[in-house]
Amino acid sequence: MLRRKPGEKHRIELTVNGRRMAGHAEPRMLLVDFLRHELRLYGTHVGCEHGVCGACTVIIDGRATRSCVRYAVQCDGAEIRTVEGLAAGEDLNALQQAFSRHAALQCGFCTAGILMSVTQFLAETPRPTEAQVRDMLSGHICRCTGYEGMVRAILEVAHSSAEA
Ligand code: FES
Ligand code: FES
């Protein structure tokens, strides 16, 4: 069995938003800290740090996942999508534009995680009902908005892609 000294760092290689990236992490380093401090991707936020608020949500191998309850070493070789991968340069994607149009964010602390959950949700549920949208959002805590703008934005994006 491979044994490491306490504090010894592991090299982690993963694909983030389509780019191969690498860094080093102690076994106890959380994925969210690895993304922010090792890869300098600061879009993913840290809130509760115990899997409740959803602020740290990213998509790991196709599943929206709290990155504060994953160790970076568990994600060696994984494919990860973060909020930085949604826009094309300066051009926000349709979901981001809808959030802006419907005032679905205020301070924005929760927004990156919610956008990633919604991205996976709409991929799996392209024509959601309002009840399904509200149920999905129940996995995230937003202190500012009351969620109404988010519901409108998500339904608008779903309906416009269904009509396209
Ligand atoms: S910071 Fe990960 S769920 Fe709150
Ligand atoms: S916009 Fe402030 S916590 Fe959601």
Coordinates of C-alpha atoms and ligand atoms in Angstrom, one line a residue:
M1 CA 0.0 0.0 0.0
L2 CA 1.3 3.5 -0.9
R3 CA 2.0 5.5 2.2
R4 CA 2.5 9.2 2.3
K5 CA 4.0 11.3 5.0
P6 CA 1.6 13.7 6.8
G7 CA 1.4 16.9 4.8
E8 CA 2.9 15.4 1.7
K9 CA 1.3 16.7 -1.4
H10 CA -0.1 14.8 -4.3
R11 CA 0.0 15.9 -7.9
I12 CA -3.6 16.2 -9.2
E13 CA -4.4 16.4 -12.9
L14 CA -7.8 17.1 -14.1
T15 CA -9.7 18.7 -17.0
V16 CA -11.4 22.0 -16.1
N17 CA -13.8 23.6 -18.6
G18 CA -12.1 21.6 -21.3
R19 CA -8.5 22.5 -20.4
R20 CA -6.0 20.0 -18.8
M21 CA -4.8 21.5 -15.5
A22 CA -2.6 20.3 -12.7
G23 CA -1.7 21.2 -9.2
H24 CA -0.7 19.8 -5.8
A25 CA -2.8 19.0 -2.8
E26 CA -2.4 17.5 0.6
P27 CA -4.8 14.6 1.1
R28 CA -7.2 16.7 3.2
M29 CA -7.4 19.6 0.7
L30 CA -11.0 20.2 -0.4
L31 CA -11.7 20.4 -4.1
V32 CA -13.1 23.9 -3.7
D33 CA -9.9 25.1 -2.1
F34 CA -7.9 23.3 -4.8
L35 CA -9.9 25.1 -7.5
R36 CA -9.5 28.5 -5.9
H37 CA -6.0 28.4 -4.4
E38 CA -4.1 26.0 -6.6
L39 CA -5.8 26.6 -10.0
R40 CA -6.8 30.2 -9.2
L41 CA -10.3 29.7 -10.4
Y42 CA -12.1 32.0 -7.9
G43 CA -15.6 31.8 -9.4
T44 CA -16.6 28.9 -7.2
H45 CA -17.5 30.2 -3.8
V46 CA -17.1 28.7 -0.3
G47 CA -20.1 29.2 2.0
C48 CA -21.0 26.7 4.7
E49 CA -18.2 24.2 4.0
H50 CA -20.4 21.3 5.0
G51 CA -22.5 20.5 2.0
V52 CA -25.6 22.6 2.9
C53 CA -25.7 25.9 1.1
G54 CA -24.7 24.9 -2.5
A55 CA -22.4 27.9 -3.1
C56 CA -19.5 25.6 -4.0
T57 CA -21.4 23.5 -6.6
V58 CA -19.4 22.4 -9.7
I59 CA -20.1 19.7 -12.2
I60 CA -17.8 16.7 -11.7
D61 CA -18.0 14.0 -14.4
G62 CA -21.5 15.2 -15.4
R63 CA -23.0 15.5 -11.9
A64 CA -23.6 18.7 -10.0
T65 CA -21.6 18.2 -6.8
R66 CA -20.7 20.2 -3.7
S67 CA -17.0 20.8 -4.1
C68 CA -16.7 21.4 -0.3
V69 CA -17.4 17.8 0.5
R70 CA -15.0 16.3 -2.0
Y71 CA -11.2 16.0 -1.5
A72 CA -9.1 17.2 -4.4
V73 CA -7.3 13.8 -4.5
Q74 CA -10.6 12.1 -5.1
C75 CA -11.0 14.1 -8.3
D76 CA -7.6 13.2 -9.9
G77 CA -8.4 12.6 -13.6
A78 CA -11.9 14.0 -13.4
E79 CA -13.7 16.3 -15.8
I80 CA -14.9 19.4 -14.0
R81 CA -17.0 22.3 -15.2
T82 CA -17.0 25.5 -13.2
V83 CA -18.8 28.8 -13.6
E84 CA -15.8 30.2 -15.5
G85 CA -16.7 27.8 -18.4
L86 CA -20.2 29.1 -19.0
A87 CA -19.5 32.3 -20.8
A88 CA -17.6 32.5 -24.1
G89 CA -15.1 35.2 -23.3
E90 CA -17.1 38.3 -22.5
D91 CA -20.3 36.8 -23.9
L92 CA -22.5 35.4 -21.1
N93 CA -24.5 32.3 -22.0
A94 CA -28.3 32.2 -22.3
L95 CA -28.7 31.2 -18.6
Q96 CA -26.4 33.9 -17.3
Q97 CA -28.2 36.5 -19.5
A98 CA -31.6 35.4 -18.2
F99 CA -30.3 35.7 -14.6
S100 CA -29.2 39.2 -15.3
R101 CA -32.5 40.1 -17.1
H102 CA -34.7 38.8 -14.3
A103 CA -32.6 40.2 -11.4
A104 CA -32.0 36.6 -10.2
L105 CA -29.0 37.7 -8.2
Q106 CA -28.1 40.5 -5.9
C107 CA -24.8 39.9 -4.0
G108 CA -24.0 37.0 -6.3
F109 CA -22.4 34.8 -3.6
C110 CA -24.8 31.9 -4.3
T111 CA -24.9 32.4 -8.0
A112 CA -22.0 30.4 -9.4
G113 CA -23.2 27.3 -7.6
I114 CA -26.8 27.8 -8.7
L115 CA -25.8 28.3 -12.3
M116 CA -23.9 25.0 -12.3
S117 CA -26.8 23.1 -10.7
V118 CA -29.2 24.7 -13.2
T119 CA -26.9 23.8 -16.1
Q120 CA -27.0 20.1 -15.2
F121 CA -30.8 20.3 -14.3
L122 CA -31.7 21.7 -17.7
A123 CA -29.6 19.2 -19.5
E124 CA -31.5 16.4 -17.8
T125 CA -34.9 18.1 -17.6
P126 CA -35.1 20.4 -20.7
R127 CA -38.8 21.2 -20.2
P128 CA -39.3 21.5 -16.4
T129 CA -42.4 22.5 -14.6
E130 CA -42.3 25.4 -12.2
A131 CA -42.6 22.9 -9.4
Q132 CA -39.5 21.0 -10.6
V133 CA -37.5 24.2 -10.8
R134 CA -38.5 25.2 -7.3
D135 CA -37.6 21.7 -6.1
M136 CA -34.2 21.9 -7.7
L137 CA -33.6 25.3 -6.2
S138 CA -34.4 24.0 -2.8
G139 CA -30.9 22.5 -2.7
H140 CA -29.4 26.0 -2.7
I141 CA -29.5 28.8 -0.1
C142 CA -29.8 32.4 -1.4
R143 CA -30.0 35.1 1.3
C144 CA -30.9 37.9 -1.1
T145 CA -33.4 37.2 -3.8
G146 CA -36.3 35.2 -2.6
Y147 CA -35.7 32.9 -5.7
E148 CA -38.5 34.4 -7.8
G149 CA -36.2 35.9 -10.4
M150 CA -34.3 32.6 -10.7
V151 CA -37.5 30.7 -11.3
R152 CA -38.5 33.1 -14.1
A153 CA -35.1 33.0 -15.6
I154 CA -34.8 29.2 -15.6
L155 CA -38.3 28.8 -17.1
E156 CA -37.6 31.4 -19.8
V157 CA -34.4 29.6 -20.9
A158 CA -36.1 26.2 -20.9
H159 CA -39.1 27.5 -22.9
S160 CA -36.9 29.4 -25.4
S161 CA -34.7 26.4 -26.1
A162 CA -37.8 24.2 -26.4
E163 CA -39.1 26.6 -29.1
A164 CA -35.8 26.8 -30.9
Ligands
FES1 S1 -19.8 25.7 0.8 FE1 -20.3 23.8 -0.1 S2 -22.3 23.4 0.3 FE2 -21.9 25.3 1.3
FES2 S1 -27.7 36.7 -4.5 FE1 -26.9 37.0 -2.5 S2 -27.0 35.0 -1.6 FE2 -28.0 34.8 -3.5

